[in-house]
Amino acid sequence: QVQLVQSGPEVKKPGSSVKVSCKASGDIFSDYTFSWVRQTPGRGLEWMGRIIPLIDAANYAQNFQGRVTITADKSTNTAYMELSSLTFEDAAVYYCARGPLGADNYFDSWGRGTLVTVSS
Amino acid sequence: EILMTQSPATLSVSPGERATLSCRASQGVSSDLAWYQQKPGQAPRLLIYGASTRATGVPPRFSGNGSGTEFTLTISSLQSEDFAVYYCQQYHNWPPLTFGPGTKVDIK
């Protein structure tokens, strides 16, 4: 049974950065892709980007390009998402989500989410 | 970017009744469409991928249909645990992967 365990809630100031982790267990880490999806009441579910740990390649949504960095550590089966230059609009629940390798980018397993609060 | 819309925004249904949810894509996405269920305080859960293939462990009362721009998710006989928000997501043309705004299914 796959499990994606995310790091705990964060409180950040505007202009700072946040880094959220997602540790996978129960399956072969490099057999999958890992995306980050955030959720807010106003904007719903937004895909931010994904990483393919097998080849260490990442793709990003244009809306977040330049501000988000997604990495993976195969030695610890952990994916990371770092978002910089935070504004109040970045307050959200951030999910990691696992997808299959290949062309089908749906998400068959999700972490429980990490609440990021942005407050001055 | 492919825009996804869902209707209705809220669907009020009695337990045991049938529910039909709609999802529309702004351009054709073939069958590259997934459906998710989300309950309060929980992460989304994959129900359907490839427009009509049930994910592992999903009960047969959930069925998906459609291709191109028009899709439906049908819950044949609503159980108490099915009251939730349902999202569609396209993965045909990306980045970005895009989600619909959701349909809330609540108790009539």
JSON list of C-alpha atoms in Angstrom, two decimals:
[
{"chain": "A", "resi": 1, "resn": "GLN", "atom": "CA", "xyz": [0.00, 0.00, 0.00]},
{"chain": "A", "resi": 2, "resn": "VAL", "atom": "CA", "xyz": [1.61, 3.23, -1.15]},
{"chain": "A", "resi": 3, "resn": "GLN", "atom": "CA", "xyz": [1.86, 6.06, 1.35]},
{"chain": "A", "resi": 4, "resn": "LEU", "atom": "CA", "xyz": [2.84, 9.66, 0.72]},
{"chain": "A", "resi": 5, "resn": "VAL", "atom": "CA", "xyz": [3.76, 11.37, 3.96]},
{"chain": "A", "resi": 6, "resn": "GLN", "atom": "CA", "xyz": [4.08, 15.13, 3.77]},
{"chain": "A", "resi": 7, "resn": "SER", "atom": "CA", "xyz": [5.85, 17.53, 6.10]},
{"chain": "A", "resi": 8, "resn": "GLY", "atom": "CA", "xyz": [3.94, 19.58, 8.64]},
{"chain": "A", "resi": 9, "resn": "PRO", "atom": "CA", "xyz": [2.18, 22.95, 8.43]},
{"chain": "A", "resi": 10, "resn": "GLU", "atom": "CA", "xyz": [4.21, 26.07, 7.78]},
{"chain": "A", "resi": 11, "resn": "VAL", "atom": "CA", "xyz": [3.75, 29.74, 8.62]},
{"chain": "A", "resi": 12, "resn": "LYS", "atom": "CA", "xyz": [5.77, 32.05, 6.41]},
{"chain": "A", "resi": 13, "resn": "LYS", "atom": "CA", "xyz": [6.22, 35.78, 5.91]},
{"chain": "A", "resi": 14, "resn": "PRO", "atom": "CA", "xyz": [5.58, 37.47, 2.57]},
{"chain": "A", "resi": 15, "resn": "GLY", "atom": "CA", "xyz": [8.70, 37.42, 0.42]},
{"chain": "A", "resi": 16, "resn": "SER", "atom": "CA", "xyz": [10.11, 34.28, 2.03]},
{"chain": "A", "resi": 17, "resn": "SER", "atom": "CA", "xyz": [10.28, 30.72, 0.69]},
{"chain": "A", "resi": 18, "resn": "VAL", "atom": "CA", "xyz": [8.73, 27.45, 1.79]},
{"chain": "A", "resi": 19, "resn": "LYS", "atom": "CA", "xyz": [9.93, 23.92, 1.14]},
{"chain": "A", "resi": 20, "resn": "VAL", "atom": "CA", "xyz": [7.53, 21.00, 1.54]},
{"chain": "A", "resi": 21, "resn": "SER", "atom": "CA", "xyz": [8.56, 17.35, 1.49]},
{"chain": "A", "resi": 22, "resn": "CYS", "atom": "CA", "xyz": [6.73, 14.19, 0.47]},
{"chain": "A", "resi": 23, "resn": "LYS", "atom": "CA", "xyz": [8.16, 10.82, 1.48]},
{"chain": "A", "resi": 24, "resn": "ALA", "atom": "CA", "xyz": [6.91, 7.83, -0.47]},
{"chain": "A", "resi": 25, "resn": "SER", "atom": "CA", "xyz": [6.79, 4.28, 0.80]},
{"chain": "A", "resi": 26, "resn": "GLY", "atom": "CA", "xyz": [5.27, 1.01, -0.29]},
{"chain": "A", "resi": 27, "resn": "ASP", "atom": "CA", "xyz": [6.34, 1.05, -3.91]},
{"chain": "A", "resi": 28, "resn": "ILE", "atom": "CA", "xyz": [9.35, 1.67, -6.14]},
{"chain": "A", "resi": 29, "resn": "PHE", "atom": "CA", "xyz": [9.92, 5.42, -6.05]},
{"chain": "A", "resi": 30, "resn": "SER", "atom": "CA", "xyz": [11.44, 5.68, -9.53]},
{"chain": "A", "resi": 31, "resn": "ASP", "atom": "CA", "xyz": [8.53, 3.86, -11.16]},
{"chain": "A", "resi": 32, "resn": "TYR", "atom": "CA", "xyz": [6.35, 6.96, -10.80]},
{"chain": "A", "resi": 33, "resn": "THR", "atom": "CA", "xyz": [6.14, 10.69, -11.24]},
{"chain": "A", "resi": 34, "resn": "PHE", "atom": "CA", "xyz": [5.37, 13.10, -8.42]},
{"chain": "A", "resi": 35, "resn": "SER", "atom": "CA", "xyz": [3.36, 16.25, -8.90]},
{"chain": "A", "resi": 36, "resn": "TRP", "atom": "CA", "xyz": [2.49, 19.11, -6.61]},
{"chain": "A", "resi": 37, "resn": "VAL", "atom": "CA", "xyz": [-1.06, 20.42, -6.58]},
{"chain": "A", "resi": 38, "resn": "ARG", "atom": "CA", "xyz": [-2.29, 23.24, -4.40]},
{"chain": "A", "resi": 39, "resn": "GLN", "atom": "CA", "xyz": [-5.84, 23.96, -3.30]},
{"chain": "A", "resi": 40, "resn": "THR", "atom": "CA", "xyz": [-7.52, 27.18, -2.22]},
{"chain": "A", "resi": 41, "resn": "PRO", "atom": "CA", "xyz": [-11.19, 28.00, -1.83]},
{"chain": "A", "resi": 42, "resn": "GLY", "atom": "CA", "xyz": [-10.94, 30.68, -4.50]},
{"chain": "A", "resi": 43, "resn": "ARG", "atom": "CA", "xyz": [-8.84, 29.00, -7.16]},
{"chain": "A", "resi": 44, "resn": "GLY", "atom": "CA", "xyz": [-9.61, 25.33, -6.55]},
{"chain": "A", "resi": 45, "resn": "LEU", "atom": "CA", "xyz": [-7.03, 22.71, -7.52]},
{"chain": "A", "resi": 46, "resn": "GLU", "atom": "CA", "xyz": [-3.96, 24.06, -9.32]},
{"chain": "A", "resi": 47, "resn": "TRP", "atom": "CA", "xyz": [-1.23, 21.85, -10.73]},
{"chain": "A", "resi": 48, "resn": "MET", "atom": "CA", "xyz": [2.17, 23.39, -10.09]},
{"chain": "A", "resi": 49, "resn": "GLY", "atom": "CA", "xyz": [4.58, 20.94, -11.66]},
{"chain": "A", "resi": 50, "resn": "ARG", "atom": "CA", "xyz": [5.97, 17.45, -11.50]},
{"chain": "A", "resi": 51, "resn": "ILE", "atom": "CA", "xyz": [9.20, 15.50, -11.37]},
{"chain": "A", "resi": 52, "resn": "ILE", "atom": "CA", "xyz": [10.24, 12.20, -12.91]},
{"chain": "A", "resi": 53, "resn": "PRO", "atom": "CA", "xyz": [12.74, 10.83, -10.37]},
{"chain": "A", "resi": 54, "resn": "LEU", "atom": "CA", "xyz": [13.96, 8.17, -12.82]},
{"chain": "A", "resi": 55, "resn": "ILE", "atom": "CA", "xyz": [15.57, 10.82, -15.03]},
{"chain": "A", "resi": 56, "resn": "ASP", "atom": "CA", "xyz": [15.52, 13.72, -12.59]},
{"chain": "A", "resi": 57, "resn": "ALA", "atom": "CA", "xyz": [13.48, 15.87, -14.96]},
{"chain": "A", "resi": 58, "resn": "ALA", "atom": "CA", "xyz": [10.88, 18.43, -13.91]},
{"chain": "A", "resi": 59, "resn": "ASN", "atom": "CA", "xyz": [8.06, 20.28, -15.69]},
{"chain": "A", "resi": 60, "resn": "TYR", "atom": "CA", "xyz": [6.37, 23.35, -14.31]},
{"chain": "A", "resi": 61, "resn": "ALA", "atom": "CA", "xyz": [3.13, 25.23, -14.87]},
{"chain": "A", "resi": 62, "resn": "GLN", "atom": "CA", "xyz": [3.78, 28.60, -16.45]},
{"chain": "A", "resi": 63, "resn": "ASN", "atom": "CA", "xyz": [1.91, 30.32, -13.63]},
{"chain": "A", "resi": 64, "resn": "PHE", "atom": "CA", "xyz": [4.61, 29.20, -11.21]},
{"chain": "A", "resi": 65, "resn": "GLN", "atom": "CA", "xyz": [7.62, 29.18, -13.52]},
{"chain": "A", "resi": 66, "resn": "GLY", "atom": "CA", "xyz": [10.59, 30.84, -11.93]},
{"chain": "A", "resi": 67, "resn": "ARG", "atom": "CA", "xyz": [9.15, 30.61, -8.42]},
{"chain": "A", "resi": 68, "resn": "VAL", "atom": "CA", "xyz": [8.78, 26.86, -7.92]},
{"chain": "A", "resi": 69, "resn": "THR", "atom": "CA", "xyz": [11.44, 24.18, -7.82]},
{"chain": "A", "resi": 70, "resn": "ILE", "atom": "CA", "xyz": [10.55, 20.49, -7.59]},
{"chain": "A", "resi": 71, "resn": "THR", "atom": "CA", "xyz": [13.26, 17.99, -6.76]},
{"chain": "A", "resi": 72, "resn": "ALA", "atom": "CA", "xyz": [13.52, 14.36, -5.73]},
{"chain": "A", "resi": 73, "resn": "ASP", "atom": "CA", "xyz": [15.97, 12.39, -3.62]},
{"chain": "A", "resi": 74, "resn": "LYS", "atom": "CA", "xyz": [16.00, 8.77, -4.74]},
{"chain": "A", "resi": 75, "resn": "SER", "atom": "CA", "xyz": [18.12, 7.74, -1.77]},
{"chain": "A", "resi": 76, "resn": "THR", "atom": "CA", "xyz": [15.30, 8.68, 0.64]},
{"chain": "A", "resi": 77, "resn": "ASN", "atom": "CA", "xyz": [12.28, 8.27, -1.70]},
{"chain": "A", "resi": 78, "resn": "THR", "atom": "CA", "xyz": [11.35, 11.88, -1.06]},
{"chain": "A", "resi": 79, "resn": "ALA", "atom": "CA", "xyz": [10.04, 14.58, -3.37]},
{"chain": "A", "resi": 80, "resn": "TYR", "atom": "CA", "xyz": [10.30, 18.27, -2.53]},
{"chain": "A", "resi": 81, "resn": "MET", "atom": "CA", "xyz": [8.57, 21.44, -3.61]},
{"chain": "A", "resi": 82, "resn": "GLU", "atom": "CA", "xyz": [10.07, 24.83, -2.90]},
{"chain": "A", "resi": 83, "resn": "LEU", "atom": "CA", "xyz": [8.08, 27.99, -3.60]},
{"chain": "A", "resi": 84, "resn": "SER", "atom": "CA", "xyz": [9.80, 31.36, -3.34]},
{"chain": "A", "resi": 85, "resn": "SER", "atom": "CA", "xyz": [8.72, 35.01, -3.13]},
{"chain": "A", "resi": 86, "resn": "LEU", "atom": "CA", "xyz": [5.60, 34.08, -1.19]},
{"chain": "A", "resi": 87, "resn": "THR", "atom": "CA", "xyz": [2.60, 36.39, -1.22]},
{"chain": "A", "resi": 88, "resn": "PHE", "atom": "CA", "xyz": [-0.66, 36.18, 0.70]},
{"chain": "A", "resi": 89, "resn": "GLU", "atom": "CA", "xyz": [-2.16, 34.50, -2.37]},
{"chain": "A", "resi": 90, "resn": "ASP", "atom": "CA", "xyz": [0.15, 31.51, -1.87]},
{"chain": "A", "resi": 91, "resn": "ALA", "atom": "CA", "xyz": [-1.68, 30.53, 1.31]},
{"chain": "A", "resi": 92, "resn": "ALA", "atom": "CA", "xyz": [-3.07, 27.11, 0.46]},
{"chain": "A", "resi": 93, "resn": "VAL", "atom": "CA", "xyz": [-3.01, 23.39, 1.13]},
{"chain": "A", "resi": 94, "resn": "TYR", "atom": "CA", "xyz": [-0.21, 21.85, -0.90]},
{"chain": "A", "resi": 95, "resn": "TYR", "atom": "CA", "xyz": [-0.54, 18.22, -1.97]},
{"chain": "A", "resi": 96, "resn": "CYS", "atom": "CA", "xyz": [1.94, 15.85, -3.47]},
{"chain": "A", "resi": 97, "resn": "ALA", "atom": "CA", "xyz": [0.36, 13.37, -5.84]},
{"chain": "A", "resi": 98, "resn": "ARG", "atom": "CA", "xyz": [1.75, 10.31, -7.55]},
{"chain": "A", "resi": 99, "resn": "GLY", "atom": "CA", "xyz": [1.27, 9.54, -11.19]},
{"chain": "A", "resi": 100, "resn": "PRO", "atom": "CA", "xyz": [2.30, 6.78, -13.57]},
{"chain": "A", "resi": 101, "resn": "LEU", "atom": "CA", "xyz": [5.34, 7.03, -15.80]},
{"chain": "A", "resi": 102, "resn": "GLY", "atom": "CA", "xyz": [4.41, 7.69, -19.40]},
{"chain": "A", "resi": 103, "resn": "ALA", "atom": "CA", "xyz": [1.81, 9.82, -21.07]},
{"chain": "A", "resi": 104, "resn": "ASP", "atom": "CA", "xyz": [-1.06, 9.39, -18.59]},
{"chain": "A", "resi": 105, "resn": "ASN", "atom": "CA", "xyz": [-0.79, 12.16, -16.02]},
{"chain": "A", "resi": 106, "resn": "TYR", "atom": "CA", "xyz": [-3.53, 11.36, -13.56]},
{"chain": "A", "resi": 107, "resn": "PHE", "atom": "CA", "xyz": [-2.90, 10.90, -9.84]},
{"chain": "A", "resi": 108, "resn": "ASP", "atom": "CA", "xyz": [-3.51, 7.55, -8.18]},
{"chain": "A", "resi": 109, "resn": "SER", "atom": "CA", "xyz": [-2.24, 8.44, -4.72]},
{"chain": "A", "resi": 110, "resn": "TRP", "atom": "CA", "xyz": [-2.14, 11.69, -2.77]},
{"chain": "A", "resi": 111, "resn": "GLY", "atom": "CA", "xyz": [-0.46, 12.93, 0.37]},
{"chain": "A", "resi": 112, "resn": "ARG", "atom": "CA", "xyz": [-2.64, 14.35, 3.14]},
{"chain": "A", "resi": 113, "resn": "GLY", "atom": "CA", "xyz": [-1.65, 17.90, 2.30]},
{"chain": "A", "resi": 114, "resn": "THR", "atom": "CA", "xyz": [0.48, 20.57, 3.95]},
{"chain": "A", "resi": 115, "resn": "LEU", "atom": "CA", "xyz": [-1.13, 23.82, 5.05]},
{"chain": "A", "resi": 116, "resn": "VAL", "atom": "CA", "xyz": [0.97, 26.85, 4.23]},
{"chain": "A", "resi": 117, "resn": "THR", "atom": "CA", "xyz": [-0.08, 30.09, 5.90]},
{"chain": "A", "resi": 118, "resn": "VAL", "atom": "CA", "xyz": [1.40, 33.40, 4.76]},
{"chain": "A", "resi": 119, "resn": "SER", "atom": "CA", "xyz": [1.23, 36.05, 7.42]},
{"chain": "A", "resi": 120, "resn": "SER", "atom": "CA", "xyz": [3.12, 39.21, 8.22]},
{"chain": "B", "resi": 1, "resn": "GLU", "atom": "CA", "xyz": [-4.40, 26.01, -21.51]},
{"chain": "B", "resi": 2, "resn": "ILE", "atom": "CA", "xyz": [-7.41, 23.70, -21.55]},
{"chain": "B", "resi": 3, "resn": "LEU", "atom": "CA", "xyz": [-10.21, 25.03, -19.34]},
{"chain": "B", "resi": 4, "resn": "MET", "atom": "CA", "xyz": [-12.43, 22.54, -17.57]},
{"chain": "B", "resi": 5, "resn": "THR", "atom": "CA", "xyz": [-15.96, 23.35, -16.48]},
{"chain": "B", "resi": 6, "resn": "GLN", "atom": "CA", "xyz": [-18.32, 21.25, -14.39]},
{"chain": "B", "resi": 7, "resn": "SER", "atom": "CA", "xyz": [-22.05, 21.31, -13.90]},
{"chain": "B", "resi": 8, "resn": "PRO", "atom": "CA", "xyz": [-24.00, 21.65, -11.81]},
{"chain": "B", "resi": 9, "resn": "ALA", "atom": "CA", "xyz": [-22.01, 23.38, -9.08]},
{"chain": "B", "resi": 10, "resn": "THR", "atom": "CA", "xyz": [-24.16, 21.62, -6.47]},
{"chain": "B", "resi": 11, "resn": "LEU", "atom": "CA", "xyz": [-26.32, 18.53, -6.89]},
{"chain": "B", "resi": 12, "resn": "SER", "atom": "CA", "xyz": [-28.81, 17.62, -4.20]},
{"chain": "B", "resi": 13, "resn": "VAL", "atom": "CA", "xyz": [-29.66, 13.93, -4.24]},
{"chain": "B", "resi": 14, "resn": "SER", "atom": "CA", "xyz": [-31.44, 11.53, -1.91]},
{"chain": "B", "resi": 15, "resn": "PRO", "atom": "CA", "xyz": [-29.64, 8.35, -0.79]},
{"chain": "B", "resi": 16, "resn": "GLY", "atom": "CA", "xyz": [-30.32, 5.53, -3.22]},
{"chain": "B", "resi": 17, "resn": "GLU", "atom": "CA", "xyz": [-30.93, 7.88, -6.14]},
{"chain": "B", "resi": 18, "resn": "ARG", "atom": "CA", "xyz": [-28.82, 8.21, -9.25]},
{"chain": "B", "resi": 19, "resn": "ALA", "atom": "CA", "xyz": [-26.48, 11.18, -9.72]},
{"chain": "B", "resi": 20, "resn": "THR", "atom": "CA", "xyz": [-25.08, 12.38, -13.02]},
{"chain": "B", "resi": 21, "resn": "LEU", "atom": "CA", "xyz": [-22.24, 14.92, -13.04]},
{"chain": "B", "resi": 22, "resn": "SER", "atom": "CA", "xyz": [-20.96, 16.68, -16.14]},
{"chain": "B", "resi": 23, "resn": "CYS", "atom": "CA", "xyz": [-17.52, 17.89, -17.14]},
{"chain": "B", "resi": 24, "resn": "ARG", "atom": "CA", "xyz": [-16.67, 19.83, -20.27]},
{"chain": "B", "resi": 25, "resn": "ALA", "atom": "CA", "xyz": [-13.26, 20.64, -21.78]},
{"chain": "B", "resi": 26, "resn": "SER", "atom": "CA", "xyz": [-12.60, 23.82, -23.77]},
{"chain": "B", "resi": 27, "resn": "GLN", "atom": "CA", "xyz": [-10.97, 21.68, -26.46]},
{"chain": "B", "resi": 28, "resn": "GLY", "atom": "CA", "xyz": [-10.83, 17.98, -27.19]},
{"chain": "B", "resi": 29, "resn": "VAL", "atom": "CA", "xyz": [-8.94, 15.83, -24.69]},
{"chain": "B", "resi": 30, "resn": "SER", "atom": "CA", "xyz": [-9.66, 12.43, -26.28]},
{"chain": "B", "resi": 31, "resn": "SER", "atom": "CA", "xyz": [-10.20, 10.06, -23.32]},
{"chain": "B", "resi": 32, "resn": "ASP", "atom": "CA", "xyz": [-7.47, 11.63, -21.18]},
{"chain": "B", "resi": 33, "resn": "LEU", "atom": "CA", "xyz": [-9.83, 12.51, -18.36]},
{"chain": "B", "resi": 34, "resn": "ALA", "atom": "CA", "xyz": [-9.83, 11.57, -14.68]},
{"chain": "B", "resi": 35, "resn": "TRP", "atom": "CA", "xyz": [-12.40, 11.97, -11.91]},
{"chain": "B", "resi": 36, "resn": "TYR", "atom": "CA", "xyz": [-11.63, 12.46, -8.24]},
{"chain": "B", "resi": 37, "resn": "GLN", "atom": "CA", "xyz": [-13.70, 12.46, -5.06]},
{"chain": "B", "resi": 38, "resn": "GLN", "atom": "CA", "xyz": [-12.82, 14.73, -2.16]},
{"chain": "B", "resi": 39, "resn": "LYS", "atom": "CA", "xyz": [-14.34, 14.70, 1.30]},
{"chain": "B", "resi": 40, "resn": "PRO", "atom": "CA", "xyz": [-13.86, 17.53, 3.82]},
{"chain": "B", "resi": 41, "resn": "GLY", "atom": "CA", "xyz": [-10.39, 17.57, 5.34]},
{"chain": "B", "resi": 42, "resn": "GLN", "atom": "CA", "xyz": [-9.14, 14.85, 3.00]},
{"chain": "B", "resi": 43, "resn": "ALA", "atom": "CA", "xyz": [-7.06, 14.71, -0.14]},
{"chain": "B", "resi": 44, "resn": "PRO", "atom": "CA", "xyz": [-8.71, 13.92, -3.46]},
{"chain": "B", "resi": 45, "resn": "ARG", "atom": "CA", "xyz": [-9.12, 10.25, -4.29]},
{"chain": "B", "resi": 46, "resn": "LEU", "atom": "CA", "xyz": [-8.87, 8.88, -7.83]},
{"chain": "B", "resi": 47, "resn": "LEU", "atom": "CA", "xyz": [-12.11, 7.29, -9.02]},
{"chain": "B", "resi": 48, "resn": "ILE", "atom": "CA", "xyz": [-11.84, 7.09, -12.81]},
{"chain": "B", "resi": 49, "resn": "TYR", "atom": "CA", "xyz": [-9.07, 7.50, -15.39]},
{"chain": "B", "resi": 50, "resn": "GLY", "atom": "CA", "xyz": [-9.08, 7.16, -19.14]},
{"chain": "B", "resi": 51, "resn": "ALA", "atom": "CA", "xyz": [-12.60, 8.61, -18.95]},
{"chain": "B", "resi": 52, "resn": "SER", "atom": "CA", "xyz": [-14.15, 5.25, -18.04]},
{"chain": "B", "resi": 53, "resn": "THR", "atom": "CA", "xyz": [-11.70, 2.97, -16.20]},
{"chain": "B", "resi": 54, "resn": "ARG", "atom": "CA", "xyz": [-12.38, 2.60, -12.50]},
{"chain": "B", "resi": 55, "resn": "ALA", "atom": "CA", "xyz": [-9.36, 2.90, -10.23]},
{"chain": "B", "resi": 56, "resn": "THR", "atom": "CA", "xyz": [-8.44, 0.06, -7.90]},
{"chain": "B", "resi": 57, "resn": "GLY", "atom": "CA", "xyz": [-11.00, -0.45, -5.17]},
{"chain": "B", "resi": 58, "resn": "VAL", "atom": "CA", "xyz": [-13.64, 1.89, -6.61]},
{"chain": "B", "resi": 59, "resn": "PRO", "atom": "CA", "xyz": [-17.14, 0.42, -6.35]},
{"chain": "B", "resi": 60, "resn": "PRO", "atom": "CA", "xyz": [-18.96, -0.42, -9.60]},
{"chain": "B", "resi": 61, "resn": "ARG", "atom": "CA", "xyz": [-21.72, 2.10, -8.82]},
{"chain": "B", "resi": 62, "resn": "PHE", "atom": "CA", "xyz": [-19.27, 4.72, -10.13]},
{"chain": "B", "resi": 63, "resn": "SER", "atom": "CA", "xyz": [-19.03, 4.89, -13.90]},
{"chain": "B", "resi": 64, "resn": "GLY", "atom": "CA", "xyz": [-17.46, 7.35, -16.32]},
{"chain": "B", "resi": 65, "resn": "ASN", "atom": "CA", "xyz": [-18.33, 8.08, -19.90]},
{"chain": "B", "resi": 66, "resn": "GLY", "atom": "CA", "xyz": [-17.46, 10.41, -22.74]},
{"chain": "B", "resi": 67, "resn": "SER", "atom": "CA", "xyz": [-14.63, 11.49, -24.99]},
{"chain": "B", "resi": 68, "resn": "GLY", "atom": "CA", "xyz": [-13.52, 14.65, -26.73]},
{"chain": "B", "resi": 69, "resn": "THR", "atom": "CA", "xyz": [-15.05, 17.55, -24.83]},
{"chain": "B", "resi": 70, "resn": "GLU", "atom": "CA", "xyz": [-18.05, 16.08, -22.97]},
{"chain": "B", "resi": 71, "resn": "PHE", "atom": "CA", "xyz": [-17.81, 13.70, -20.04]},
{"chain": "B", "resi": 72, "resn": "THR", "atom": "CA", "xyz": [-20.10, 12.35, -17.34]},
{"chain": "B", "resi": 73, "resn": "LEU", "atom": "CA", "xyz": [-19.62, 10.65, -14.01]},
{"chain": "B", "resi": 74, "resn": "THR", "atom": "CA", "xyz": [-22.60, 8.61, -12.87]},
{"chain": "B", "resi": 75, "resn": "ILE", "atom": "CA", "xyz": [-23.19, 7.27, -9.38]},
{"chain": "B", "resi": 76, "resn": "SER", "atom": "CA", "xyz": [-25.90, 4.70, -9.84]},
{"chain": "B", "resi": 77, "resn": "SER", "atom": "CA", "xyz": [-27.27, 4.56, -6.29]},
{"chain": "B", "resi": 78, "resn": "LEU", "atom": "CA", "xyz": [-25.89, 7.10, -3.87]},
{"chain": "B", "resi": 79, "resn": "GLN", "atom": "CA", "xyz": [-24.60, 5.83, -0.57]},
{"chain": "B", "resi": 80, "resn": "SER", "atom": "CA", "xyz": [-24.02, 8.01, 2.49]},
{"chain": "B", "resi": 81, "resn": "GLU", "atom": "CA", "xyz": [-20.26, 7.91, 1.94]},
{"chain": "B", "resi": 82, "resn": "ASP", "atom": "CA", "xyz": [-20.62, 9.32, -1.60]},
{"chain": "B", "resi": 83, "resn": "PHE", "atom": "CA", "xyz": [-21.63, 12.81, -0.48]},
{"chain": "B", "resi": 84, "resn": "ALA", "atom": "CA", "xyz": [-18.52, 14.78, -1.39]},
{"chain": "B", "resi": 85, "resn": "VAL", "atom": "CA", "xyz": [-17.05, 17.10, -4.01]},
{"chain": "B", "resi": 86, "resn": "TYR", "atom": "CA", "xyz": [-16.12, 15.61, -7.39]},
{"chain": "B", "resi": 87, "resn": "TYR", "atom": "CA", "xyz": [-13.46, 17.02, -9.71]},
{"chain": "B", "resi": 88, "resn": "CYS", "atom": "CA", "xyz": [-12.52, 16.21, -13.27]},
{"chain": "B", "resi": 89, "resn": "GLN", "atom": "CA", "xyz": [-8.96, 16.64, -14.60]},
{"chain": "B", "resi": 90, "resn": "GLN", "atom": "CA", "xyz": [-7.60, 16.54, -18.13]},
{"chain": "B", "resi": 91, "resn": "TYR", "atom": "CA", "xyz": [-4.16, 15.20, -18.98]},
{"chain": "B", "resi": 92, "resn": "HIS", "atom": "CA", "xyz": [-4.27, 15.36, -22.75]},
{"chain": "B", "resi": 93, "resn": "ASN", "atom": "CA", "xyz": [-2.59, 18.66, -23.40]},
{"chain": "B", "resi": 94, "resn": "TRP", "atom": "CA", "xyz": [-0.15, 19.93, -20.81]},
{"chain": "B", "resi": 95, "resn": "PRO", "atom": "CA", "xyz": [1.50, 21.69, -19.14]},
{"chain": "B", "resi": 96, "resn": "PRO", "atom": "CA", "xyz": [-0.54, 22.64, -17.37]},
{"chain": "B", "resi": 97, "resn": "LEU", "atom": "CA", "xyz": [-2.63, 19.75, -16.16]},
{"chain": "B", "resi": 98, "resn": "THR", "atom": "CA", "xyz": [-6.00, 21.31, -15.34]},
{"chain": "B", "resi": 99, "resn": "PHE", "atom": "CA", "xyz": [-8.90, 20.56, -13.04]},
{"chain": "B", "resi": 100, "resn": "GLY", "atom": "CA", "xyz": [-12.53, 21.53, -13.12]},
{"chain": "B", "resi": 101, "resn": "PRO", "atom": "CA", "xyz": [-14.01, 23.65, -10.31]},
{"chain": "B", "resi": 102, "resn": "GLY", "atom": "CA", "xyz": [-15.88, 20.71, -8.83]},
{"chain": "B", "resi": 103, "resn": "THR", "atom": "CA", "xyz": [-19.44, 19.54, -8.24]},
{"chain": "B", "resi": 104, "resn": "LYS", "atom": "CA", "xyz": [-20.64, 19.20, -4.68]},
{"chain": "B", "resi": 105, "resn": "VAL", "atom": "CA", "xyz": [-23.04, 16.32, -4.14]},
{"chain": "B", "resi": 106, "resn": "ASP", "atom": "CA", "xyz": [-25.08, 16.87, -1.02]},
{"chain": "B", "resi": 107, "resn": "ILE", "atom": "CA", "xyz": [-28.01, 15.27, 0.70]},
{"chain": "B", "resi": 108, "resn": "LYS", "atom": "CA", "xyz": [-31.45, 16.30, -0.48]}
]
